[in-house]
Coordinates of C-alpha atoms in Angstrom, one line a residue:
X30 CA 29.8 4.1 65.9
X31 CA 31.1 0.4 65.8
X32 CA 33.5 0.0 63.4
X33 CA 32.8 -3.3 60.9
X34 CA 35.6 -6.1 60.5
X35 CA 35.5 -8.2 58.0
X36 CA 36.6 -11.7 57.9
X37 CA 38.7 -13.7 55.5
X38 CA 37.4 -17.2 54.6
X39 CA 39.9 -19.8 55.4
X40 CA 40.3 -21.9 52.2
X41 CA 38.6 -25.4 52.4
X42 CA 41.4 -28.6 52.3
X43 CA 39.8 -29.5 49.3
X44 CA 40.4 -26.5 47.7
X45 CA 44.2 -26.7 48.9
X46 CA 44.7 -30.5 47.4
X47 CA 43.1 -29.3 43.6
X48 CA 46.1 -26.3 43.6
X49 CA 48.8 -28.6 44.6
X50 CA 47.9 -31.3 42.0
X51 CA 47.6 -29.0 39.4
X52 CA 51.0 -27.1 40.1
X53 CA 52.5 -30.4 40.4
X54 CA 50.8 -31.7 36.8
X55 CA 52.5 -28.7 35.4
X56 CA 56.2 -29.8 36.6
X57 CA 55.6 -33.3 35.9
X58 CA 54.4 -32.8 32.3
X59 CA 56.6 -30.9 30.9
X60 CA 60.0 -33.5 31.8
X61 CA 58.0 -35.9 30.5
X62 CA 57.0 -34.4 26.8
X63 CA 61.0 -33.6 26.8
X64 CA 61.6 -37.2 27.2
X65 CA 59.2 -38.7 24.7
X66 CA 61.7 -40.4 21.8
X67 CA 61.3 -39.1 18.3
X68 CA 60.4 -41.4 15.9
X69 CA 63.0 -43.1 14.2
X70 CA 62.6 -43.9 10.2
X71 CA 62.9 -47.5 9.2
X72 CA 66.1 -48.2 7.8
X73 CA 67.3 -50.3 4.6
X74 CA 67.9 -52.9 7.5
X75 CA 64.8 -53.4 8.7
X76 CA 63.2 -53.5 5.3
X77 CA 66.0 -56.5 4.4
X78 CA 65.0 -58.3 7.4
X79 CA 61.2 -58.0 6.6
X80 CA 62.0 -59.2 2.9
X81 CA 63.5 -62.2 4.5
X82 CA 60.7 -63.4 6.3
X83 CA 58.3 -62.5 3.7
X84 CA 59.8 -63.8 0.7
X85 CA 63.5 -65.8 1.4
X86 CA 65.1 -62.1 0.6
X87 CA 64.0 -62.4 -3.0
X88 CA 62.9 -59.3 -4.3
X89 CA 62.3 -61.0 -7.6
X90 CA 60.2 -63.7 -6.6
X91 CA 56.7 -64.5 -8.1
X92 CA 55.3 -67.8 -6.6
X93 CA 51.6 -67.2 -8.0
X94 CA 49.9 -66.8 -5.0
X95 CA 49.0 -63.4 -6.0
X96 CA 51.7 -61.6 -3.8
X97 CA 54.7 -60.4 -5.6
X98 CA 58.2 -59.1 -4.8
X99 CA 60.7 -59.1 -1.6
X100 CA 57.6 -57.3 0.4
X101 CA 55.0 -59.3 -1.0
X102 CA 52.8 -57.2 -2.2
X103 CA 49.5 -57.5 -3.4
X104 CA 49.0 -56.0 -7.5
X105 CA 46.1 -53.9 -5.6
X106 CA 48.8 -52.8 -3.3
X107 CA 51.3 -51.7 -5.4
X108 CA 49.2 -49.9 -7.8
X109 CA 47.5 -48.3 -5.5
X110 CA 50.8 -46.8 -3.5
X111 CA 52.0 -45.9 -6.8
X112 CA 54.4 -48.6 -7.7
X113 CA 53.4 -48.8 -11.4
X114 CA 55.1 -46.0 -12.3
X115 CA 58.5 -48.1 -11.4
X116 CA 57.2 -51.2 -13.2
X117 CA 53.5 -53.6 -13.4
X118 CA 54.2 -55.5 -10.7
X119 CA 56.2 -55.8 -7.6
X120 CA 58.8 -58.6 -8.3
X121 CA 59.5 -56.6 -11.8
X122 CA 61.0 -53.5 -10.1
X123 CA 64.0 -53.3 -8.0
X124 CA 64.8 -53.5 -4.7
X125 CA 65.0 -49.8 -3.7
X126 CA 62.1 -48.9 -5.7
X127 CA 59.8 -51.7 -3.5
X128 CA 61.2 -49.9 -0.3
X129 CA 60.1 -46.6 -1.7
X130 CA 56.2 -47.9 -2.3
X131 CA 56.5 -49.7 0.9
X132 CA 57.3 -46.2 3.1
X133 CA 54.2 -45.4 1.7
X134 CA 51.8 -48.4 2.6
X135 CA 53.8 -48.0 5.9
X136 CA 52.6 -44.4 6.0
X137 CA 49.1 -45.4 5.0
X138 CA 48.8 -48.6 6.9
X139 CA 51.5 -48.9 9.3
X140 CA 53.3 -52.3 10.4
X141 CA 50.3 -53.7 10.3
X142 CA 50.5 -54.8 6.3
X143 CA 53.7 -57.2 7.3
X144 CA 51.5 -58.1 10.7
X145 CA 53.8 -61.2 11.2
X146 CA 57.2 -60.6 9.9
X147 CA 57.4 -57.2 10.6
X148 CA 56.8 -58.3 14.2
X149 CA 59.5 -61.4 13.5
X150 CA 62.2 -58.6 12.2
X151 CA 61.6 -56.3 15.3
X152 CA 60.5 -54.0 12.8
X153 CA 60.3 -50.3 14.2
X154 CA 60.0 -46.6 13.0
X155 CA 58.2 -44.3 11.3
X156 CA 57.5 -43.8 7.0
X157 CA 60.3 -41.8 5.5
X158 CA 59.2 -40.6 1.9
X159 CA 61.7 -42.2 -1.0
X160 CA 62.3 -41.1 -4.3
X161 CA 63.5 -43.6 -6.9
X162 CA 63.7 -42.7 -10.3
X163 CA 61.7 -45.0 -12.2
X164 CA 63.4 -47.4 -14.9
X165 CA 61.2 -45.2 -17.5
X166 CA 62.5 -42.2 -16.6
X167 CA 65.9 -42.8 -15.5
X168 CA 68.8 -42.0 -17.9
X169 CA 69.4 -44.2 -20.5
X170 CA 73.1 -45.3 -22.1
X171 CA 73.1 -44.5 -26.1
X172 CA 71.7 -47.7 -28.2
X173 CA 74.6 -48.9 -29.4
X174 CA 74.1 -50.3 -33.4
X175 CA 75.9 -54.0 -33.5
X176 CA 78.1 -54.1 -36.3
X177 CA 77.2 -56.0 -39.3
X178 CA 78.9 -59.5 -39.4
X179 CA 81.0 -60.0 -42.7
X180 CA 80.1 -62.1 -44.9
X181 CA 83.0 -64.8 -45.5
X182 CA 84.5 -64.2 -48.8
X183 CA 84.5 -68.1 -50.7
X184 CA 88.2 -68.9 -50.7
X185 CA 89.4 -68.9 -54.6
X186 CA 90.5 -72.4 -55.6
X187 CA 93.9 -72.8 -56.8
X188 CA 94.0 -74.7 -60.1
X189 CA 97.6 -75.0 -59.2
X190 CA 98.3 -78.4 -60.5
X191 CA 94.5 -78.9 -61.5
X192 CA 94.7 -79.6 -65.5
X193 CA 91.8 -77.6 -67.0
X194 CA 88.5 -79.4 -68.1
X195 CA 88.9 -79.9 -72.1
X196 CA 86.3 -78.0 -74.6
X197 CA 83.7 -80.0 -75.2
X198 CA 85.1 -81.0 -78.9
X199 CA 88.3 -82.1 -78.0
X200 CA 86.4 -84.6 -75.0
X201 CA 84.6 -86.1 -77.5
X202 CA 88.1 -86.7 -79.3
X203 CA 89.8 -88.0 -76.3
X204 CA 91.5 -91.1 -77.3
X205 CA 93.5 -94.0 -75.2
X206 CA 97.1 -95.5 -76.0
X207 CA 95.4 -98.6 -77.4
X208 CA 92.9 -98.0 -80.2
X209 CA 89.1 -100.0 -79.7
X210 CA 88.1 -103.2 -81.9
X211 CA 87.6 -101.1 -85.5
X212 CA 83.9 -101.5 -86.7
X213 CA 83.3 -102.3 -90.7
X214 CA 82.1 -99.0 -91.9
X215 CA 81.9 -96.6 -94.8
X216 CA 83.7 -94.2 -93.0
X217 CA 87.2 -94.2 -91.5
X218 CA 87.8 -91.9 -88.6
X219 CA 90.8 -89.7 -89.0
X220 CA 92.5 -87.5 -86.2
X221 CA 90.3 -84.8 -85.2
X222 CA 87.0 -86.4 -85.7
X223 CA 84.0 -86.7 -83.9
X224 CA 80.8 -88.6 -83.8
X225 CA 79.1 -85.8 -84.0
X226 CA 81.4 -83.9 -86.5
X227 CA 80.8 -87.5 -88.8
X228 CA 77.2 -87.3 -88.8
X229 CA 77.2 -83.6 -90.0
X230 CA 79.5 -83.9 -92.5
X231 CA 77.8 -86.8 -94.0
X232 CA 73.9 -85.4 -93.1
X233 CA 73.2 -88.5 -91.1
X234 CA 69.5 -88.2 -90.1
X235 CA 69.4 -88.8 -85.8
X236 CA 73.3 -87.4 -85.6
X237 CA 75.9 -88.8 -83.2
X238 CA 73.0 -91.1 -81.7
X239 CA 71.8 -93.0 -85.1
X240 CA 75.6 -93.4 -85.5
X241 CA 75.7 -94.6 -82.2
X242 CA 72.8 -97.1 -82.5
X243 CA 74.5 -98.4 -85.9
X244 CA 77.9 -98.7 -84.6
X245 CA 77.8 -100.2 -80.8
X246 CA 81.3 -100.5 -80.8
X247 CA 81.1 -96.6 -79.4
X248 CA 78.1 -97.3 -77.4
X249 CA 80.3 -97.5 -74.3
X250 CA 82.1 -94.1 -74.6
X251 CA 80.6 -92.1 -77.7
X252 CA 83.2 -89.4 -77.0
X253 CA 86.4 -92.1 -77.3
X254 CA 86.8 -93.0 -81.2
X255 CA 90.4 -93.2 -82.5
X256 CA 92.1 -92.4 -85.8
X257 CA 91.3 -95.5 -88.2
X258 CA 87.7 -97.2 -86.5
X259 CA 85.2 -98.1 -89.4
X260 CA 82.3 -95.8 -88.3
X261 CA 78.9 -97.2 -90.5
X262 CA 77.0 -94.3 -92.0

């Protein structure tokens, strides 16, 4: 009986070229996913050097074209990210609190939100979260009460030399050196008197004044009579 042999199929070149490529993909790929860089986070640097092309490196600034801040962000922007819980708008908070919403629009968005001046600034890196206390939340130092001011005290006069003001009787019997022109009268003034003292002593209706009007002698100076002047009644 005849003995069967079989024969092997010799493999096509086709066949051979599909193994080879795909053992070669395999050593190929894998150097080349161990030499892909890891992303870098953008640093404080790079966010300085964006500020300065966006907005001179004023993180304050607030022109009124509706973008605020170092970054320039839009108010849509920055609430949306979550930079109203550091202040209302972006020129209002500080400048590590606008880095910390603008990891997260670079997150969200990428380089693309600063398309010019991130490009200017080399700008490069991935989003690396930030936390910032908020101005609200952060400590603050103990409220200090100002001190009352004192009021000044009125410094006391010193009378020191100062002769006193005379009682109001013995003004009225003030008298010079030199007596005045004596009027004809039915009364003669003694030391003491007073024009006033006259009329009520001798119930003259209208007091020192009618003796006044009857005697103009003492119309200059009612208070200045002297010790033997006529006084009419």
């Amino acid at each position: 009986m005849a003995r069967y042999r079989g024969q092997h199929r010799k493999t096509s070149s086709t066949a051979r070229t599909l193994a080879r490529t795909a053992v070669a993909g395999v050593v190929v790929g894998t150097p080349l996913l161990a030499l892909a860089p890891a992303a870098t986070a953008a640093t404080d640097a790079t966010w300085d050097r964006v500020a300065q092309c966006e907005s001179g490196g004023n993180w304050a600034i607030n022109t009124g074209n509706g973008f605020y801040g170092g970054l320039q962000f839009t108010a849509s922007t920055w609430k949306a990210y979550g930079g109203t819980a550091y202040a209302p708008q972006a020129n209002q908070a500080t400048r590590a609190e606008q880095i910390a919403v603008a990891e997260k629009v670079l997150a969200g968005q990428g380089w693309g939100a600063w398309p010019v001046c991130s490009k200017k600034a080399g700008a490069s890196g991935g989003s690396t979260p930030r936390e910032v206390p908020s101005q609200a939340s952060a400590p603050k130092a103990p409220k200090s009460t100002p001190a009352k001011p004192v009021k000044p005290v009125k410094p006391v006069e010193s009378t020191a030399g100062k002769p006193a003001d005379p009682p109001p009787a013995a003004r009225e019997s003030i008298r010079a050196d030199k007596p005045a022109e004596a009027a004809t009268g039915d009364y003669t003034v003694v030391a003491g008197d007073t024009l006033s003292g006259i009329a009520q002593t001798h119930g003259v209706a209208g007091g020192w004044k009618a003796l006044v009007a009857k005697n103009q002698v003492f119309a200059a100076n009612p208070n200045l009579i002297h010790p033997g002047d006529k006084v009419a009644l």
